[in-house]
């Protein structure tokens, strides 16, 4: 929970660019296929971006501006051409600077430049800034200073409840006059500086004030208030072409409300210190009530695959800290799951922590799936069933992609007969070995512990 302690200032910003499903039939020569990031604008494809989370988590503080810039340069030089065109600020900001409308302007009092400056800097590089913030947060200093809600004569203080028993944040009271204008104006503020990605955190705290680890962190609100707040956000995002990512949602009733208003949802606990335990073993197979219903990323992607798909909800398994995993088997498994599920691929590694692992994010054959808008599904969405470790999905040209995962600590046989794939014989290619394996009617392999094999099947 250390991530949250620095968020008493309720606004920090992030950005990202998302990728598009290309309308033309993908080339079979996927080993040399070049992805053109400038054409990637489909909001129903998982985004590719970098976040400073790892630095924030390890230091429990804001990221210095020079470190922020070094990582931007690293992404620019090594990953931008592959579609990783967004950098997204995260929490731990230490500054309360705000503009005339009460909107936060910068990440840290130690930074020389504000968000608008960095947005322009990134645009000049062919990149974008992503914003981490919840437009339901009010900066108390601004309210106390007599700031009026933009476009109105309504005091900002009138939509904030001074004595509300809520941890860390001053929440917008959505039943008050001016609340809608404030929330939508905040998102417009981002849009005007060129932001096209908004990552909204702590939604469960607003919805009913419940936190699994901290207990009561706020009041219980009418269910209609939570839906109203999400509707305002989505309306403002749709108006400005902004991708809306919902973080820390309870996802009650099979994410009934979130499916109506979000483009993407978080499906597991924070990555924290990373490693395989966080990704696959933490409270494995246990479905809980409320945020987060599943503790680990693989369970979350598996279960919530029941609402994902082309043109449907995108799944976010939080940031990837590939440098924390023990071996290449684990690293390939984690990245493969994000690509195969059609989910976000969010780099948490830094220029000085990535080590020799950069190649894992640069697999063009997996990136080509993103260009097609691919979303795979497990054979069952029950994380306790071994069949949930076999995923498949179809590309727009008729090719199939199959991923065989092994979440166990010993070798496991995984495979699939191809008779149910609209044809019994397929040319098979391994997307990590980058090798053609020949024509087959089935495929079975003894997968190493925590490993994966990803295959592309062509007629």
XYZ file of C-alpha atoms in Angstrom:
459
model
C 0.000 0.000 0.000
C 3.031 2.329 0.031
C 2.037 3.584 -3.401
C -0.887 5.476 -1.926
C 0.793 7.364 0.881
C 2.218 9.994 -1.452
C -1.139 10.539 -3.135
C -2.644 12.837 -0.547
C -2.241 15.333 -3.343
C -4.977 13.971 -5.511
C -3.679 14.461 -8.988
C -0.861 12.958 -10.999
C -0.791 12.553 -14.702
C -0.018 9.875 -17.242
C -0.467 9.255 -20.944
C -0.495 6.697 -23.574
C -1.163 5.911 -27.125
C -3.220 2.942 -28.082
C -2.923 0.686 -31.095
C -5.300 0.074 -33.956
C -6.710 -2.892 -35.762
C -5.399 -2.557 -39.294
C -8.031 -3.059 -41.969
C -5.742 -4.717 -44.473
C -4.998 -8.434 -44.336
C -1.743 -9.015 -42.436
C 1.191 -10.245 -44.461
C 2.202 -13.845 -43.916
C 5.782 -12.620 -43.762
C 5.395 -11.634 -40.137
C 9.087 -11.917 -39.369
C 9.773 -8.745 -41.356
C 6.441 -7.010 -40.853
C 6.839 -3.409 -39.771
C 4.205 -1.860 -37.522
C 3.371 1.741 -38.362
C 2.542 3.396 -35.015
C 1.102 6.532 -36.627
C -1.910 4.481 -37.716
C -2.567 3.055 -34.243
C -5.690 4.714 -32.933
C -8.220 1.977 -32.137
C -9.353 2.375 -28.502
C -10.319 -1.305 -28.385
C -6.744 -2.561 -28.574
C -4.610 -2.775 -25.450
C -2.229 0.196 -25.137
C 1.559 -0.002 -25.181
C 3.293 2.470 -22.850
C 5.893 3.182 -20.153
C 5.227 4.172 -16.530
C 7.623 5.402 -13.799
C 5.893 3.101 -11.275
C 9.024 1.050 -10.583
C 10.997 4.139 -9.539
C 8.080 5.424 -7.444
C 7.607 2.075 -5.726
C 11.271 1.512 -4.929
C 11.842 5.026 -3.546
C 8.320 5.618 -2.196
C 8.502 9.077 -3.712
C 8.116 11.210 -6.823
C 10.323 10.651 -9.853
C 12.863 13.462 -10.397
C 12.504 15.261 -13.693
C 15.938 14.251 -14.949
C 15.115 10.565 -14.337
C 11.779 11.027 -16.082
C 13.577 12.487 -19.104
C 16.223 9.738 -19.236
C 13.487 7.125 -19.432
C 11.653 9.075 -22.123
C 14.854 9.161 -24.169
C 15.254 5.415 -23.691
C 11.730 4.675 -24.888
C 12.118 7.123 -27.756
C 15.315 5.439 -28.979
C 14.403 1.786 -28.431
C 10.641 1.212 -28.416
C 8.759 4.115 -29.985
C 9.135 2.759 -33.501
C 7.393 -0.439 -32.374
C 4.326 1.383 -31.054
C 5.310 2.206 -27.466
C 4.595 5.871 -28.026
C 3.197 6.947 -24.694
C 4.710 7.676 -21.300
C 2.293 7.871 -18.415
C 3.005 9.601 -15.125
C 1.964 7.776 -11.952
C 1.445 8.597 -8.267
C 3.682 9.887 -5.471
C 3.576 13.478 -6.680
C 4.447 16.013 -3.972
C 3.023 19.234 -5.339
C -0.256 21.110 -4.945
C 0.210 23.720 -7.657
C -3.063 24.417 -9.426
C -4.374 26.736 -12.114
C -7.205 29.273 -11.966
C -9.769 26.465 -12.213
C -8.316 24.350 -9.403
C -6.694 21.788 -11.714
C -3.266 20.445 -10.841
C -0.487 21.594 -13.154
C 2.652 19.573 -12.350
C 3.967 16.379 -10.789
C 6.427 17.777 -8.267
C 7.504 21.083 -6.764
C 11.035 19.999 -7.701
C 10.177 19.808 -11.411
C 11.139 22.747 -13.607
C 8.405 22.011 -16.183
C 4.688 21.375 -15.886
C 2.489 18.782 -17.601
C 1.629 21.045 -20.510
C 5.333 21.577 -21.259
C 6.009 17.853 -21.192
C 3.012 17.145 -23.370
C 4.422 19.509 -25.990
C 7.876 17.980 -25.630
C 6.501 14.511 -26.232
C 4.392 15.632 -29.187
C 7.584 16.968 -30.745
C 9.038 13.455 -30.480
C 5.957 11.811 -31.997
C 4.884 10.585 -28.553
C 2.123 11.438 -26.078
C 1.711 12.141 -22.376
C -0.648 9.979 -20.341
C -2.381 11.258 -17.225
C -2.839 9.445 -13.923
C -5.534 11.239 -11.955
C -9.056 10.989 -10.635
C -11.216 13.983 -11.623
C -13.315 13.283 -8.513
C -10.477 14.630 -6.338
C -10.534 18.238 -5.145
C -7.408 20.157 -4.159
C -8.342 21.585 -0.787
C -5.880 24.476 -1.105
C -7.698 25.599 -4.236
C -11.098 25.267 -2.588
C -9.939 27.230 0.464
C -8.527 29.941 -1.802
C -11.988 30.636 -3.215
C -11.499 29.129 -6.690
C -14.693 28.977 -8.766
C -15.634 26.021 -10.946
C -14.752 26.791 -14.546
C -17.613 28.290 -16.531
C -19.682 28.945 -13.404
C -19.845 31.209 -10.397
C -20.014 28.177 -8.093
C -17.294 27.953 -5.411
C -15.140 24.845 -5.671
C -15.553 24.429 -1.917
C -19.289 23.810 -2.370
C -18.730 20.442 -4.073
C -16.282 19.273 -1.386
C -17.476 17.983 1.978
C -15.054 19.339 4.567
C -15.956 16.834 7.301
C -16.352 13.740 5.121
C -14.654 10.774 6.765
C -12.522 9.735 3.798
C -8.869 8.668 3.786
C -6.377 10.926 1.926
C -8.780 12.471 -0.600
C -11.325 15.258 -0.738
C -13.987 13.780 -3.008
C -16.369 15.591 -5.352
C -19.932 15.386 -4.057
C -21.661 14.418 -7.280
C -25.097 15.492 -6.064
C -24.022 19.152 -5.773
C -24.505 21.867 -8.430
C -21.270 22.373 -10.369
C -19.943 18.836 -9.809
C -20.515 17.753 -13.404
C -18.897 20.916 -14.758
C -15.856 20.364 -12.540
C -15.333 16.712 -13.536
C -15.830 17.312 -17.245
C -13.768 20.500 -17.135
C -10.866 18.589 -15.604
C -10.866 16.124 -18.488
C -11.165 18.972 -20.992
C -8.092 20.514 -19.374
C -6.123 17.364 -20.191
C -7.532 17.149 -23.694
C -6.531 20.734 -24.436
C -2.891 19.906 -23.643
C -2.983 16.901 -25.993
C -3.639 14.056 -23.557
C -5.483 11.079 -25.028
C -5.258 8.635 -22.105
C -6.702 9.001 -18.618
C -5.953 6.476 -15.872
C -8.469 6.954 -13.031
C -7.479 5.360 -9.720
C -9.073 4.549 -6.327
C -12.536 4.032 -7.775
C -13.503 1.473 -5.116
C -12.796 4.048 -2.415
C -15.280 6.431 -3.969
C -17.896 3.792 -4.740
C -18.445 2.446 -1.221
C -15.440 3.391 0.924
C -14.195 -0.189 1.309
C -10.577 -1.342 1.069
C -9.516 -4.961 1.580
C -6.364 -4.029 3.517
C -7.287 -0.751 5.185
C -10.938 -1.328 6.050
C -13.192 1.734 5.893
C -11.660 4.537 3.826
C -14.780 6.554 3.044
C -18.550 6.694 3.208
C -20.978 4.315 1.559
C -22.540 6.232 -1.341
C -25.704 5.506 -3.295
C -24.889 3.217 -6.230
C -26.267 5.848 -8.597
C -23.498 8.268 -7.549
C -20.737 5.941 -8.758
C -22.448 5.351 -12.073
C -23.109 9.064 -12.518
C -19.427 9.863 -11.952
C -18.285 7.267 -14.489
C -20.858 8.483 -17.001
C -19.577 12.053 -16.729
C -16.018 10.851 -17.279
C -16.927 8.760 -20.301
C -18.970 11.560 -21.880
C -16.052 13.977 -21.528
C -13.566 11.380 -22.797
C -15.725 10.530 -25.815
C -16.049 14.214 -26.648
C -12.264 14.574 -26.740
C -11.124 11.173 -28.037
C -9.608 10.148 -24.700
C -9.096 6.507 -23.696
C -10.581 5.862 -20.228
C -8.791 3.360 -17.985
C -10.528 2.385 -14.722
C -8.249 1.405 -11.833
C -9.126 -0.205 -8.489
C -12.755 -0.919 -9.416
C -14.733 -3.378 -7.293
C -16.272 -4.793 -10.517
C -19.458 -5.761 -8.720
C -22.058 -7.774 -10.661
C -19.500 -8.900 -13.252
C -18.347 -5.325 -13.869
C -21.840 -4.282 -14.922
C -21.249 -0.543 -14.455
C -17.606 -0.499 -15.556
C -18.458 -2.250 -18.828
C -20.819 0.588 -19.689
C -18.287 3.380 -19.229
C -14.680 2.168 -19.324
C -12.401 1.222 -22.198
C -10.115 -0.752 -19.878
C -10.241 -2.168 -16.328
C -7.608 -3.306 -13.836
C -8.050 -6.998 -13.021
C -5.559 -7.692 -10.206
C -3.640 -6.215 -7.283
C -0.712 -3.831 -7.800
C 2.479 -5.320 -9.224
C 4.491 -4.150 -6.204
C 7.910 -5.777 -6.188
C 7.029 -7.942 -9.188
C 8.242 -11.560 -9.559
C 6.357 -14.732 -10.425
C 4.553 -14.902 -7.087
C 2.824 -11.606 -7.804
C 2.050 -12.592 -11.361
C 0.708 -16.136 -10.890
C 0.848 -17.594 -7.362
C -0.521 -14.913 -5.036
C -3.856 -16.288 -3.688
C -4.088 -18.337 -6.848
C -7.575 -19.401 -7.883
C -9.281 -17.492 -5.055
C -12.150 -15.239 -6.134
C -12.780 -12.495 -3.616
C -15.529 -9.898 -3.196
C -14.586 -6.397 -4.325
C -11.288 -4.866 -5.315
C -9.383 -6.784 -6.337
C -11.464 -9.868 -7.018
C -8.304 -11.742 -8.052
C -4.924 -11.047 -6.499
C -2.583 -12.074 -9.322
C -2.404 -10.995 -12.954
C -2.830 -14.380 -14.602
C -5.977 -15.167 -12.603
C -7.347 -11.727 -13.435
C -6.725 -12.014 -17.168
C -8.171 -15.520 -17.184
C -11.386 -14.857 -15.297
C -12.208 -11.488 -16.855
C -11.649 -12.859 -20.364
C -15.400 -13.501 -20.186
C -15.971 -9.789 -20.953
C -13.030 -9.137 -23.295
C -12.884 -9.491 -27.075
C -12.703 -7.416 -30.241
C -14.531 -4.155 -29.611
C -15.108 -5.080 -25.955
C -13.484 -4.393 -22.599
C -9.676 -4.322 -22.482
C -7.950 -6.008 -19.537
C -5.131 -4.373 -17.579
C -2.889 -6.619 -15.450
C -0.877 -3.628 -14.153
C 2.717 -2.736 -14.924
C 5.330 -5.269 -16.027
C 8.635 -5.380 -14.175
C 10.293 -7.985 -16.377
C 13.684 -7.479 -14.719
C 12.292 -8.980 -11.464
C 11.515 -12.415 -12.943
C 13.853 -15.358 -12.472
C 14.386 -16.571 -16.045
C 13.371 -16.129 -19.674
C 10.581 -18.697 -19.361
C 8.794 -16.533 -16.800
C 9.487 -13.324 -18.697
C 8.115 -14.663 -21.986
C 5.080 -16.100 -20.204
C 4.136 -12.766 -18.623
C 4.532 -10.719 -21.800
C 2.777 -13.373 -23.885
C -0.247 -13.318 -21.576
C -0.652 -9.574 -22.049
C -0.433 -9.836 -25.840
C -2.587 -12.962 -26.171
C -5.334 -11.513 -23.946
C -5.381 -8.304 -25.997
C -4.569 -6.446 -22.783
C -2.299 -3.542 -21.957
C 1.473 -3.989 -22.230
C 2.755 -1.485 -19.687
C 6.503 -1.280 -19.208
C 7.602 -0.586 -15.644
C 11.261 -1.413 -16.245
C 13.625 1.559 -16.577
C 16.624 2.396 -18.752
C 18.933 1.411 -15.868
C 17.006 -1.638 -14.612
C 15.992 -3.378 -17.867
C 19.368 -5.137 -18.141
C 19.456 -7.501 -21.131
C 15.678 -7.878 -21.278
C 14.699 -5.235 -23.839
C 14.280 -7.847 -26.607
C 11.274 -9.284 -24.806
C 9.256 -6.125 -25.479
C 10.488 -6.030 -29.093
C 8.984 -9.275 -30.427
C 7.570 -8.088 -33.762
C 5.565 -11.266 -34.264
C 3.620 -10.615 -31.071
C 3.330 -6.915 -31.880
C 1.825 -7.878 -35.239
C -1.087 -9.445 -33.338
C -1.792 -6.052 -31.776
C -1.887 -4.435 -35.210
C -4.631 -6.885 -36.180
C -6.677 -6.146 -33.053
C -6.249 -9.714 -31.831
C -7.871 -10.860 -28.560
C -7.492 -14.475 -27.455
C -9.451 -16.441 -24.857
C -8.648 -19.396 -22.572
C -10.507 -22.679 -23.078
C -12.189 -21.889 -19.743
C -12.141 -18.737 -17.636
C -11.904 -20.736 -14.395
C -8.306 -20.110 -13.183
C -8.345 -23.366 -11.183
C -8.888 -25.493 -14.302
C -5.673 -26.492 -16.171
C -7.537 -25.873 -19.451
C -7.448 -22.162 -18.564
C -3.736 -22.283 -19.408
C -4.501 -22.952 -23.079
C -5.529 -19.836 -25.018
C -6.600 -19.405 -28.633
C -7.954 -16.758 -30.931
C -8.283 -15.920 -34.617
C -6.791 -13.162 -36.729
C -8.799 -11.307 -39.362
C -7.135 -13.259 -42.195
C -8.214 -16.617 -40.702
C -4.938 -17.519 -38.988
C -5.159 -18.865 -35.450
C -2.880 -18.032 -32.539
C -2.469 -20.519 -29.695
C -0.656 -19.950 -26.404
C 0.265 -22.877 -24.155
C 1.085 -21.682 -20.626
C 2.488 -23.658 -17.705
C 1.862 -21.956 -14.374
C 3.123 -24.960 -12.400
C 6.540 -25.552 -10.829
C 7.226 -28.714 -12.859
C 7.016 -29.669 -16.530
C 3.474 -29.995 -17.890
C 2.172 -31.247 -21.227
C 0.032 -28.701 -22.992
C -1.470 -28.910 -26.453
C -4.446 -28.809 -28.769
C -5.969 -30.799 -31.603
C -6.627 -28.568 -34.598
C -9.772 -30.322 -35.815
C -11.989 -27.633 -34.294
C -10.165 -24.788 -36.067
C -12.017 -24.895 -39.418
C -9.513 -27.272 -40.960
C -7.392 -30.142 -39.762
C -3.974 -29.246 -41.243
C -2.141 -26.003 -40.553
C 1.318 -24.574 -41.096
C 2.677 -23.931 -37.600
C 5.115 -21.212 -36.557
C 6.662 -20.581 -33.120
C 6.433 -16.838 -32.376
C 9.206 -16.817 -29.776
C 11.661 -19.067 -31.591
C 10.715 -17.366 -34.879
C 10.767 -20.769 -36.570
C 8.407 -22.616 -38.903
C 7.610 -26.027 -37.433
C 5.908 -27.613 -40.434
C 2.349 -28.712 -41.274
C 0.453 -30.311 -38.402
C -3.018 -31.440 -37.319
C -2.254 -31.070 -33.610
C 0.464 -29.796 -31.317
C 1.515 -31.034 -27.867
C 4.620 -30.043 -25.930
C 6.174 -30.609 -22.525
C 6.302 -26.981 -21.340
C 8.952 -26.048 -18.728
C 7.909 -24.598 -15.354
C 6.424 -21.091 -15.713
C 7.006 -21.301 -19.453
C 4.962 -20.653 -22.582
C 4.851 -21.545 -26.263
C 3.025 -19.233 -28.679
C 2.068 -20.613 -32.101
C 0.596 -19.056 -35.233
C -1.363 -21.414 -37.483
C -1.738 -20.593 -41.184
C -3.756 -22.510 -43.798
